[in-house]
Tab-separated table of C-alpha atoms in Angstrom:
chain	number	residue	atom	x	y	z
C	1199	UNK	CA	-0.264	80.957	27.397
C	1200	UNK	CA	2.397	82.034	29.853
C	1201	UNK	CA	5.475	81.740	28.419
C	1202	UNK	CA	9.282	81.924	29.464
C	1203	UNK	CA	11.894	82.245	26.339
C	1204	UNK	CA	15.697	82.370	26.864
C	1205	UNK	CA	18.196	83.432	24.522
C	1206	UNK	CA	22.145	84.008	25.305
C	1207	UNK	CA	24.573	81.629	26.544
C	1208	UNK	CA	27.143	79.504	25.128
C	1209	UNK	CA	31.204	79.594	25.335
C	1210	UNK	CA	33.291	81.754	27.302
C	1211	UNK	CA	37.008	82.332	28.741
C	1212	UNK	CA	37.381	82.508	32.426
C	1213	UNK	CA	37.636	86.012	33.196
C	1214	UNK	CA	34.996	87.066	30.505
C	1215	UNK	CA	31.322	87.935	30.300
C	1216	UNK	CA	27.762	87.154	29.060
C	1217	UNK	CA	24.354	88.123	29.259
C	1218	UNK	CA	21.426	86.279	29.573
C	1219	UNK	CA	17.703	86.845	28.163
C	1220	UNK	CA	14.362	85.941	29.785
C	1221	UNK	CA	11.393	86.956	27.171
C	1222	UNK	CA	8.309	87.004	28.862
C	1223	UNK	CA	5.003	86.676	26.970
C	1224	UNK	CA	1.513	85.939	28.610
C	1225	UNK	CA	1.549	87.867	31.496
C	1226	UNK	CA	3.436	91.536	32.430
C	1227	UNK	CA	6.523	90.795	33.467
C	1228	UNK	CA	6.728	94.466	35.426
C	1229	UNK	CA	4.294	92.468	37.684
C	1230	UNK	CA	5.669	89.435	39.156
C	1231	UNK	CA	9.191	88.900	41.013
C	1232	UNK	CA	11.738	87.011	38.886
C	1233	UNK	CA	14.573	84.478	39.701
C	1234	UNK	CA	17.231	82.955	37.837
C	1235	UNK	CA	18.167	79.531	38.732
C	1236	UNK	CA	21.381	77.970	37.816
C	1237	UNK	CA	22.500	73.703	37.507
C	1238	UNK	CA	25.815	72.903	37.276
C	1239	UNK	CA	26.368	69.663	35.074
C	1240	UNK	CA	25.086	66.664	36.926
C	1241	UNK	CA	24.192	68.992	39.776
C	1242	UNK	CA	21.086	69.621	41.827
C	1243	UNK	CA	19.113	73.232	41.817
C	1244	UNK	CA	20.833	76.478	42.841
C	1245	UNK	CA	18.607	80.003	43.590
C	1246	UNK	CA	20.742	82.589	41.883
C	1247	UNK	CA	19.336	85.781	41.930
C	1248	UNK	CA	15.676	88.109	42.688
C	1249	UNK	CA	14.495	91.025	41.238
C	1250	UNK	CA	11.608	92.256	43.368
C	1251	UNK	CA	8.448	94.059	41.923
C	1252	UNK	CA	8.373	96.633	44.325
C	1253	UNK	CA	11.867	98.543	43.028
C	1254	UNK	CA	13.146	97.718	46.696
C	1255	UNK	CA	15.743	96.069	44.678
C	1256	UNK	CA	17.277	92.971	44.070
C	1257	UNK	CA	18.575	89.718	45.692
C	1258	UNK	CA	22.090	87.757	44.553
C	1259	UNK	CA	23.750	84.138	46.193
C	1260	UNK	CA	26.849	84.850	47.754
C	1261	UNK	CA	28.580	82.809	45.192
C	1262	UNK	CA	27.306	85.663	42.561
C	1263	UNK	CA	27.395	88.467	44.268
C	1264	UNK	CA	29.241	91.786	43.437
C	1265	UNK	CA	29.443	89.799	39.650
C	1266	UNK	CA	26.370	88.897	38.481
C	1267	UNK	CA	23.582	91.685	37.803
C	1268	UNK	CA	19.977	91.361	37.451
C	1269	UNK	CA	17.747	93.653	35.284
C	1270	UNK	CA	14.290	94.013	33.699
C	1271	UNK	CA	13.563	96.284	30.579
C	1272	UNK	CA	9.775	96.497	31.129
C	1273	UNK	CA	9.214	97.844	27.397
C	1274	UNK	CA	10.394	94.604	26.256
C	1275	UNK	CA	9.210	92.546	28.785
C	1276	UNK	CA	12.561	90.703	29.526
C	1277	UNK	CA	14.348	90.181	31.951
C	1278	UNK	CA	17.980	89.800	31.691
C	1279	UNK	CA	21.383	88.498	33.978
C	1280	UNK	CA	24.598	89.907	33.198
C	1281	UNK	CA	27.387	88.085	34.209
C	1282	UNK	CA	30.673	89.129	34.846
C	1283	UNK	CA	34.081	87.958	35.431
C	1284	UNK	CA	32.913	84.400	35.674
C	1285	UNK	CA	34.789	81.608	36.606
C	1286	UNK	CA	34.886	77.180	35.839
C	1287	UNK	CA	32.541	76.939	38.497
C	1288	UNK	CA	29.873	78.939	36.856
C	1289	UNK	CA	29.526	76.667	34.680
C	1290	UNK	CA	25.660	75.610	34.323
C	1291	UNK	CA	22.109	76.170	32.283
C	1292	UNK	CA	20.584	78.848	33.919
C	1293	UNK	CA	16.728	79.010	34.179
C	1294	UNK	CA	14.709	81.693	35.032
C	1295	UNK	CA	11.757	81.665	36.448
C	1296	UNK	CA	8.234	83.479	37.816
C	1297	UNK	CA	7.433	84.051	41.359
C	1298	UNK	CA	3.930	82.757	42.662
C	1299	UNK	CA	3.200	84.493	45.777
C	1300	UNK	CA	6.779	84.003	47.241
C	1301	UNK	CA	6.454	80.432	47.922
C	1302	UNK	CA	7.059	79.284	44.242
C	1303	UNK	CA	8.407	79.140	41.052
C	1304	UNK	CA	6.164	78.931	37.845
C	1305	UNK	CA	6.804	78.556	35.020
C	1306	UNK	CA	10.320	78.080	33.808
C	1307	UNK	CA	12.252	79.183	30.783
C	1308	UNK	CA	14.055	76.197	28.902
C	1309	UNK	CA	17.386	77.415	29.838
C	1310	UNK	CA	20.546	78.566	28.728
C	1311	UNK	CA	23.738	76.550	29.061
C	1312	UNK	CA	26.547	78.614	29.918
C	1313	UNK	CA	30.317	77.221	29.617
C	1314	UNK	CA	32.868	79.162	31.008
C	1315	UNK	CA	37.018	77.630	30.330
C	1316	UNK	CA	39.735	78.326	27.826
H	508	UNK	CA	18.988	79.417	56.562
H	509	UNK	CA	16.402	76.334	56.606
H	510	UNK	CA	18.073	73.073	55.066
H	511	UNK	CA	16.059	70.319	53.259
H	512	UNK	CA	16.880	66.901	53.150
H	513	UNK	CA	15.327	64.851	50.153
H	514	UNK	CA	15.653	61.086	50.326
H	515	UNK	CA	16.575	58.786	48.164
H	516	UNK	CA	18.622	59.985	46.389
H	517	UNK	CA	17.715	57.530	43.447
H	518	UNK	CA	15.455	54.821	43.510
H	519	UNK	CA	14.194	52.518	41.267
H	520	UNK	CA	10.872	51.191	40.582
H	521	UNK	CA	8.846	49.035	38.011
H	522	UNK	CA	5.957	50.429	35.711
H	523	UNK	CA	2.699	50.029	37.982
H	524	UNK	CA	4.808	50.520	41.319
H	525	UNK	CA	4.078	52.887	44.246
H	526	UNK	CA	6.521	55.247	44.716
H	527	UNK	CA	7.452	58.215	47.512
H	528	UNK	CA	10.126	60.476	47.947
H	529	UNK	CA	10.297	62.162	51.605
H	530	UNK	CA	11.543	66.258	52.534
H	531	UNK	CA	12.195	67.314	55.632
H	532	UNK	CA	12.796	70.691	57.091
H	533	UNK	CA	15.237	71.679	59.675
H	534	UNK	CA	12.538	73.676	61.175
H	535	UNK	CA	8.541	73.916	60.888
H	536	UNK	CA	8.013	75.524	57.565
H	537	UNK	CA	4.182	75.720	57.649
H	538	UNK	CA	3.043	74.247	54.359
H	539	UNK	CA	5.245	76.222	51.786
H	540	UNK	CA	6.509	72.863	50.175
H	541	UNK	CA	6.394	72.343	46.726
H	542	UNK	CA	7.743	69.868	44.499
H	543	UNK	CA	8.869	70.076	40.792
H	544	UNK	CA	9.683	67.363	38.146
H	545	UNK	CA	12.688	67.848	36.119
H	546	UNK	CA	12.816	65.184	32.765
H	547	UNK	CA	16.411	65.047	31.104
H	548	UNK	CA	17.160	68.034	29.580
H	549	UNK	CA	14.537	70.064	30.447
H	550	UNK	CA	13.822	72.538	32.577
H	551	UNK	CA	11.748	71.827	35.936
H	552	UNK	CA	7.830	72.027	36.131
H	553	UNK	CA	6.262	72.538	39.561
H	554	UNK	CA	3.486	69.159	40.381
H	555	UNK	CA	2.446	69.993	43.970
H	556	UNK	CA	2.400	73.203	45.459
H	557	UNK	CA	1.625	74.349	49.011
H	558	UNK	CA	2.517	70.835	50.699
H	559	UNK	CA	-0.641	68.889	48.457
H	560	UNK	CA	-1.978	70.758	45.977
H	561	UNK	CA	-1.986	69.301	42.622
H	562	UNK	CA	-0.955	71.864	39.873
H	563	UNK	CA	-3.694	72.253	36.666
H	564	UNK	CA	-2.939	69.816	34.336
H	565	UNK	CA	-0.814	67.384	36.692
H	566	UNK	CA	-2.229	63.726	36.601
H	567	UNK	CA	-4.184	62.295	39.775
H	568	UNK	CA	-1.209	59.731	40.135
H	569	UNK	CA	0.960	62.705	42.035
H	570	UNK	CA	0.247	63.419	45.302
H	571	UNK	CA	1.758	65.320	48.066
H	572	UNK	CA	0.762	65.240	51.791
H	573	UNK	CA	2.578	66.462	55.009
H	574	UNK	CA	3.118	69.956	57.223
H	575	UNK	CA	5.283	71.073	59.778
H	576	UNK	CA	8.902	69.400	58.734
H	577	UNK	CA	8.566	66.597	57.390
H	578	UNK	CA	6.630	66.022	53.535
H	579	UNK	CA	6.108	63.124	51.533
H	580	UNK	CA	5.319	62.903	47.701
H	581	UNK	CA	3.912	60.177	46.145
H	582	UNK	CA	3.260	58.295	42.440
H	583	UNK	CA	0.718	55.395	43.080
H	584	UNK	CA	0.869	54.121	40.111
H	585	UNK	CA	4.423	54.676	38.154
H	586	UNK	CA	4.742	55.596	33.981
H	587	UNK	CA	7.244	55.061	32.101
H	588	UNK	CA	6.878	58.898	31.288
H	589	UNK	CA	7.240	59.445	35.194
H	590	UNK	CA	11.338	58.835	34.830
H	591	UNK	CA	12.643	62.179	36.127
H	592	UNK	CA	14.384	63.974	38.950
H	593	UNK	CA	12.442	65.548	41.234
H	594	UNK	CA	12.884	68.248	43.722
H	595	UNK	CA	11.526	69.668	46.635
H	596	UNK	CA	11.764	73.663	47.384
H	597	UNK	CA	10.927	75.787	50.041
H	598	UNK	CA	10.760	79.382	49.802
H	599	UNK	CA	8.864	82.174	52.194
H	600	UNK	CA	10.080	85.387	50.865
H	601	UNK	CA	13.875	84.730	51.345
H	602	UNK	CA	15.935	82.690	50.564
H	603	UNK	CA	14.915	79.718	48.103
H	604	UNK	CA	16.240	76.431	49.293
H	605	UNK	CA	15.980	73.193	47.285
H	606	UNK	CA	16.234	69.513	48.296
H	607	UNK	CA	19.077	67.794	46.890
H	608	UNK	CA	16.777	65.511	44.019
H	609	UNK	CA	15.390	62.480	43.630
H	610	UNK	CA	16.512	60.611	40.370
H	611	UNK	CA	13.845	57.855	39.438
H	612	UNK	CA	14.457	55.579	37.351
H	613	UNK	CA	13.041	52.417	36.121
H	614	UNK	CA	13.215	48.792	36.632
């Protein structure tokens, strides 16, 4: 079964950082482009960041960018987000997900709620 | 960028109803339309990929139909397990755009 399992998240001060986990089982993670996916509370979908197969490198929203970084430790078949210096408005469960084909997204992990305030 | 717009954004419907949600593109984006159910609390699941195509596992009462701009998505027949949000996406290699959601709910 292709599986997505998160780990990390929880509280943390404005200012401060976190790292997220995406555990991968089913299928070789090395293999497939990967997203993360955020959703503020009460909010509607928001593409965070790529990490393309191909090494070419990776992809970030604008509202992420230059503090968020995406990695994948093929050994363990994860993939991870690092976030840095994050703000109220970060505020969300992030999801990651698989990349079909570059059209769309399957499966999901079950998500990690991340609160960011003092 | 390519904007969707989803509408409603909430309806509500009674067990047994017909019900259809409506994307459309700001430009012709071919068939690479794909909608995803989201239940409370959980994460989303993709239904219908590539405009109609009904994922493995995804009851016959889903349907999608439409190319171009403008896509429609469709329960004939509503469940009381069909309460959700649901979402249309578009992606072709850069960047991933998502409608704003449909919350269903029921009567």
């Amino acid at each position: 079964e292709v599986r997505l399992v998160q780990s990390g998240g929880g509280l943390v001060q404005p200012g401060g950082s976190l790292r997220l986990s995406c555990a991968a089982s089913g299928f070789t993670l090395s293999t497939y482009w990967m997203h993360w996916v955020r959703q503020a509370p009460g909010k509607g979908l928001e593409w965070v960041s790529r990490f393309r197969v191909d090494g070419s490198g990776t992809d970030y929203a604008d509202s992420v960018k230059g503090r968020f970084t995406i990695s994948r430790d093929n050994a363990k078949n994860t993939l991870y987000l690092q976030m840095n210096s994050l703000r109220a408005e970060d505020t969300a469960v992030y999801y990651c997900a698989r990349d079909i084909h570059h059209r769309r997204l399957d499966p999901w992990g079950q998500g990690s709620l991340v609160t960011v305030s003092s | 960028d390519i904007q969707m717009t989803q509408s409603p954004s909430s309806l509500s419907a009674s067990v047994g109803d017909r019900v259809t949600i409506t994307c459309q593109a700001s430009q012709d984006i071919s068939n690479y339309l794909h909608w995803y159910q989201q239940k409370p609390g959980k994460a989303p699941k993709l239904l219908i990929y590539d405009a109609s195509n009904l994922e493995t596992g995804v009851p016959s009462r889903f349907s999608g139909s439409g190319s171009g701009s403008h896509f429609t998505f469709t329960i004939t027949s509503l469940q009381p397990e069909d309460i959700a949000t649901y979402y249309c996406q578009y992606y072709d290699f850069f960047p991933i755009t998502f409608g704003q959601g449909t919350r269903l709910e029921i009567k």
